[in-house]
PDB file of C-alpha atoms in Angstrom:
ATOM      1  CA  UNK A  64       1.849  -2.075  -1.073  1.00 77.00           C
ATOM      2  CA  UNK A  65      -1.669  -2.661  -2.264  1.00 80.00           C
ATOM      3  CA  UNK A  66      -2.284   1.080  -2.192  1.00 84.00           C
ATOM      4  CA  UNK A  67       0.814   1.636  -4.315  1.00 89.00           C
ATOM      5  CA  UNK A  68      -0.399  -0.942  -6.831  1.00 90.00           C
ATOM      6  CA  UNK A  69      -3.772   0.812  -7.026  1.00 91.00           C
ATOM      7  CA  UNK A  70      -2.093   4.208  -7.529  1.00 93.00           C
ATOM      8  CA  UNK A  71       0.013   2.740 -10.328  1.00 93.00           C
ATOM      9  CA  UNK A  72      -3.098   1.297 -11.975  1.00 94.00           C
ATOM     10  CA  UNK A  73      -4.798   4.691 -11.788  1.00 95.00           C
ATOM     11  CA  UNK A  74      -1.764   6.374 -13.360  1.00 96.00           C
ATOM     12  CA  UNK A  75      -1.694   3.822 -16.192  1.00 96.00           C
ATOM     13  CA  UNK A  76      -5.386   4.490 -16.884  1.00 96.00           C
ATOM     14  CA  UNK A  77      -4.785   8.234 -16.807  1.00 96.00           C
ATOM     15  CA  UNK A  78      -1.880   7.879 -19.219  1.00 96.00           C
ATOM     16  CA  UNK A  79      -4.030   5.780 -21.565  1.00 97.00           C
ATOM     17  CA  UNK A  80      -6.699   8.468 -21.552  1.00 97.00           C
ATOM     18  CA  UNK A  81      -4.046  11.077 -22.382  1.00 97.00           C
ATOM     19  CA  UNK A  82      -2.723   8.880 -25.183  1.00 97.00           C
ATOM     20  CA  UNK A  83      -6.222   8.469 -26.623  1.00 97.00           C
ATOM     21  CA  UNK A  84      -6.782  12.220 -26.511  1.00 97.00           C
ATOM     22  CA  UNK A  85      -3.436  12.802 -28.204  1.00 97.00           C
ATOM     23  CA  UNK A  86      -4.398  10.303 -30.901  1.00 97.00           C
ATOM     24  CA  UNK A  87      -7.602  12.257 -31.596  1.00 98.00           C
ATOM     25  CA  UNK A  88      -5.583  15.458 -31.872  1.00 97.00           C
ATOM     26  CA  UNK A  89      -3.108  13.721 -34.196  1.00 97.00           C
ATOM     27  CA  UNK A  90      -5.964  12.595 -36.453  1.00 97.00           C
ATOM     28  CA  UNK A  91      -7.264  16.170 -36.543  1.00 97.00           C
ATOM     29  CA  UNK A  92      -3.780  17.494 -37.335  1.00 96.00           C
ATOM     30  CA  UNK A  93      -3.399  15.005 -40.164  1.00 96.00           C
ATOM     31  CA  UNK A  94      -6.531  16.459 -41.783  1.00 96.00           C
ATOM     32  CA  UNK A  95      -4.844  19.857 -41.987  1.00 95.00           C
ATOM     33  CA  UNK A  96      -2.670  20.986 -44.852  1.00 96.00           C
ATOM     34  CA  UNK A  97       1.004  20.095 -44.438  1.00 95.00           C
ATOM     35  CA  UNK A  98       3.103  22.808 -42.811  1.00 96.00           C
ATOM     36  CA  UNK A  99       6.140  23.102 -40.585  1.00 96.00           C
ATOM     37  CA  UNK A 100       3.899  24.061 -37.613  1.00 95.00           C
ATOM     38  CA  UNK A 101       1.746  20.974 -38.143  1.00 96.00           C
ATOM     39  CA  UNK A 102       4.856  18.789 -38.416  1.00 96.00           C
ATOM     40  CA  UNK A 103       6.223  20.171 -35.141  1.00 97.00           C
ATOM     41  CA  UNK A 104       2.903  19.604 -33.385  1.00 96.00           C
ATOM     42  CA  UNK A 105       2.687  16.049 -34.707  1.00 96.00           C
ATOM     43  CA  UNK A 106       6.220  15.298 -33.579  1.00 97.00           C
ATOM     44  CA  UNK A 107       5.434  16.711 -30.128  1.00 96.00           C
ATOM     45  CA  UNK A 108       2.265  14.585 -29.823  1.00 96.00           C
ATOM     46  CA  UNK A 109       4.101  11.445 -30.977  1.00 96.00           C
ATOM     47  CA  UNK A 110       6.958  12.156 -28.540  1.00 97.00           C
ATOM     48  CA  UNK A 111       4.509  12.655 -25.669  1.00 97.00           C
ATOM     49  CA  UNK A 112       2.727   9.397 -26.493  1.00 96.00           C
ATOM     50  CA  UNK A 113       6.069   7.614 -26.596  1.00 97.00           C
ATOM     51  CA  UNK A 114       6.937   8.939 -23.117  1.00 97.00           C
ATOM     52  CA  UNK A 115       3.512   7.973 -21.746  1.00 96.00           C
ATOM     53  CA  UNK A 116       3.784   4.462 -23.202  1.00 97.00           C
ATOM     54  CA  UNK A 117       7.258   4.017 -21.702  1.00 96.00           C
ATOM     55  CA  UNK A 118       5.927   5.249 -18.350  1.00 96.00           C
ATOM     56  CA  UNK A 119       3.056   2.772 -18.526  1.00 95.00           C
ATOM     57  CA  UNK A 120       5.469  -0.028 -19.330  1.00 96.00           C
ATOM     58  CA  UNK A 121       7.497   0.821 -16.208  1.00 96.00           C
ATOM     59  CA  UNK A 122       4.391   1.176 -14.039  1.00 95.00           C
ATOM     60  CA  UNK A 123       3.004  -2.159 -15.202  1.00 95.00           C
ATOM     61  CA  UNK A 124       6.344  -3.889 -14.556  1.00 95.00           C
ATOM     62  CA  UNK A 125       6.430  -2.474 -11.015  1.00 94.00           C
ATOM     63  CA  UNK A 126       2.832  -3.619 -10.444  1.00 94.00           C
ATOM     64  CA  UNK A 127       3.697  -7.123 -11.579  1.00 93.00           C
ATOM     65  CA  UNK A 128       6.792  -7.226  -9.385  1.00 93.00           C
ATOM     66  CA  UNK A 129       4.860  -6.028  -6.349  1.00 89.00           C
ATOM     67  CA  UNK A 130       1.993  -8.439  -7.008  1.00 87.00           C
ATOM     68  CA  UNK A 131       4.408 -11.346  -7.376  1.00 88.00           C
ATOM     69  CA  UNK A 132       6.146 -10.296  -4.148  1.00 86.00           C
ATOM     70  CA  UNK A 133       2.831 -10.188  -2.298  1.00 81.00           C
ATOM     71  CA  UNK A 134       1.806 -13.571  -3.712  1.00 79.00           C
ATOM     72  CA  UNK A 135       5.129 -15.122  -2.769  1.00 81.00           C
ATOM     73  CA  UNK A 136       5.552 -13.656   0.721  1.00 75.00           C
ATOM     74  CA  UNK A 137       2.037 -12.835   1.933  1.00 70.00           C
ATOM     75  CA  UNK A 138       1.911 -15.918   4.129  1.00 67.00           C
ATOM     76  CA  UNK A 139       5.136 -15.021   5.927  1.00 66.00           C
ATOM     77  CA  UNK A 140       4.916 -13.626   9.443  1.00 59.00           C
ATOM     78  CA  UNK A 141       7.444 -10.880   8.690  1.00 52.00           C
ATOM     79  CA  UNK A 142       5.320  -9.578   5.840  1.00 56.00           C
ATOM     80  CA  UNK A 143       2.137  -9.624   7.877  1.00 52.00           C
ATOM     81  CA  UNK A 144       3.459  -8.070  11.051  1.00 49.00           C
ATOM     82  CA  UNK A 145       6.124  -5.580  10.049  1.00 47.00           C
ATOM     83  CA  UNK A 146       4.898  -4.312   6.685  1.00 47.00           C
ATOM     84  CA  UNK A 147       1.253  -4.163   7.615  1.00 47.00           C
ATOM     85  CA  UNK A 148       1.749  -2.626  11.047  1.00 46.00           C
ATOM     86  CA  UNK A 149       4.190  -0.019   9.746  1.00 51.00           C
ATOM     87  CA  UNK A 150       1.521   1.274   7.373  1.00 59.00           C
ATOM     88  CA  UNK A 151      -1.052   1.784  10.150  1.00 70.00           C
ATOM     89  CA  UNK A 152      -1.328   5.306  11.504  1.00 75.00           C
ATOM     90  CA  UNK A 153      -2.598   6.229  14.945  1.00 77.00           C
ATOM     91  CA  UNK A 154      -2.800   9.437  16.958  1.00 78.00           C
ATOM     92  CA  UNK A 155      -2.100   8.253  20.481  1.00 86.00           C
ATOM     93  CA  UNK A 156      -1.745   5.246  22.748  1.00 88.00           C
ATOM     94  CA  UNK A 157      -5.511   4.832  23.132  1.00 89.00           C
ATOM     95  CA  UNK A 158      -6.054   4.692  19.373  1.00 90.00           C
ATOM     96  CA  UNK A 159      -3.162   2.237  19.078  1.00 89.00           C
ATOM     97  CA  UNK A 160      -4.809   0.129  21.784  1.00 91.00           C
ATOM     98  CA  UNK A 161      -8.083   0.111  19.810  1.00 90.00           C
ATOM     99  CA  UNK A 162      -6.259  -0.936  16.645  1.00 90.00           C
ATOM    100  CA  UNK A 163      -4.520  -3.716  18.574  1.00 89.00           C
ATOM    101  CA  UNK A 164      -7.637  -5.199  20.177  1.00 91.00           C
ATOM    102  CA  UNK A 165      -9.495  -4.965  16.857  1.00 89.00           C
ATOM    103  CA  UNK A 166      -6.784  -7.068  15.205  1.00 85.00           C
ATOM    104  CA  UNK A 167      -5.548  -4.343  12.870  1.00 85.00           C
ATOM    105  CA  UNK A 168      -2.203  -4.063  14.654  1.00 86.00           C
ATOM    106  CA  UNK A 169      -0.413  -7.187  15.835  1.00 87.00           C
ATOM    107  CA  UNK A 170       1.205  -7.122  19.248  1.00 87.00           C
ATOM    108  CA  UNK A 171       4.740  -8.272  18.524  1.00 85.00           C
ATOM    109  CA  UNK A 172       8.268  -6.838  18.614  1.00 83.00           C
ATOM    110  CA  UNK A 173       7.432  -4.380  15.829  1.00 82.00           C
ATOM    111  CA  UNK A 174       4.422  -3.011  17.741  1.00 86.00           C
ATOM    112  CA  UNK A 175       4.995   0.643  18.731  1.00 87.00           C
ATOM    113  CA  UNK A 176       4.118  -0.040  22.404  1.00 88.00           C
ATOM    114  CA  UNK A 177       5.689  -3.484  22.685  1.00 87.00           C
ATOM    115  CA  UNK A 178       8.194  -2.328  25.302  1.00 88.00           C
ATOM    116  CA  UNK A 179       5.688  -0.315  27.342  1.00 90.00           C
ATOM    117  CA  UNK A 180       4.712  -2.403  30.358  1.00 90.00           C
ATOM    118  CA  UNK A 181       1.613  -0.315  31.079  1.00 92.00           C
ATOM    119  CA  UNK A 182       0.309  -0.953  27.542  1.00 92.00           C
ATOM    120  CA  UNK A 183       1.026  -4.665  27.874  1.00 92.00           C
ATOM    121  CA  UNK A 184      -0.742  -4.810  31.257  1.00 94.00           C
ATOM    122  CA  UNK A 185      -3.721  -2.941  29.796  1.00 94.00           C
ATOM    123  CA  UNK A 186      -3.941  -5.532  26.991  1.00 93.00           C
ATOM    124  CA  UNK A 187      -3.741  -8.433  29.434  1.00 92.00           C
ATOM    125  CA  UNK A 188      -6.402  -6.844  31.646  1.00 94.00           C
ATOM    126  CA  UNK A 189      -8.671  -6.248  28.652  1.00 93.00           C
ATOM    127  CA  UNK A 190      -8.514  -9.880  27.542  1.00 91.00           C
ATOM    128  CA  UNK A 191      -8.885 -11.159  31.122  1.00 93.00           C
ATOM    129  CA  UNK A 192     -12.067  -9.111  31.481  1.00 93.00           C
ATOM    130  CA  UNK A 193     -13.346 -10.738  28.280  1.00 90.00           C
ATOM    131  CA  UNK A 194     -12.243 -14.102  29.688  1.00 90.00           C
ATOM    132  CA  UNK A 195     -10.243 -14.585  26.478  1.00 87.00           C
ATOM    133  CA  UNK A 196      -7.485 -16.585  28.129  1.00 88.00           C
ATOM    134  CA  UNK A 197      -6.214 -17.937  24.836  1.00 89.00           C
ATOM    135  CA  UNK A 198      -5.257 -14.426  23.715  1.00 90.00           C
ATOM    136  CA  UNK A 199      -3.756 -13.761  27.153  1.00 90.00           C
ATOM    137  CA  UNK A 200      -1.613 -16.851  26.705  1.00 89.00           C
ATOM    138  CA  UNK A 201      -0.481 -15.676  23.260  1.00 87.00           C
ATOM    139  CA  UNK A 202       0.455 -12.273  24.702  1.00 89.00           C
ATOM    140  CA  UNK A 203       2.430 -13.850  27.548  1.00 90.00           C
ATOM    141  CA  UNK A 204       4.294 -16.140  25.108  1.00 87.00           C
ATOM    142  CA  UNK A 205       5.007 -13.246  22.763  1.00 86.00           C
ATOM    143  CA  UNK A 206       6.377 -11.109  25.586  1.00 84.00           C
ATOM    144  CA  UNK A 207       8.430 -13.967  27.073  1.00 84.00           C
ATOM    145  CA  UNK A 208      10.218 -14.515  23.740  1.00 76.00           C
ATOM    146  CA  UNK A 209      11.693 -11.039  24.037  1.00 63.00           C
TER     147      UNK A 209
END
């Protein structure tokens, strides 16, 4: 979601740059002698600016909605586990394991290897070797709630 918000911000900035450039061209056109060609060009530039402004209005409204959603629900477990983990990409089980032990992918029911016993055993073994029994306990509780 944060990436989408950033992309929307970039598009708004790009549109503003286009609008500013169109405004410069409009000022130049207004310095020319009146003609039907000039009138058509002016109308086209004004129409394009109108479209870009409407687009920006929509993009800003979506940004605000997404930001408000994040502010309102960011502390919810569903938001943290399912939305964040679904955005993480990995190539194979080993890379997924690395993401999990580094805390970038939560081990819960939405985890891609949640139902793979060998993955679960590998996690338990990893944390036992680190003598991180608290994390082992969390994993056991998570798996027992299945």
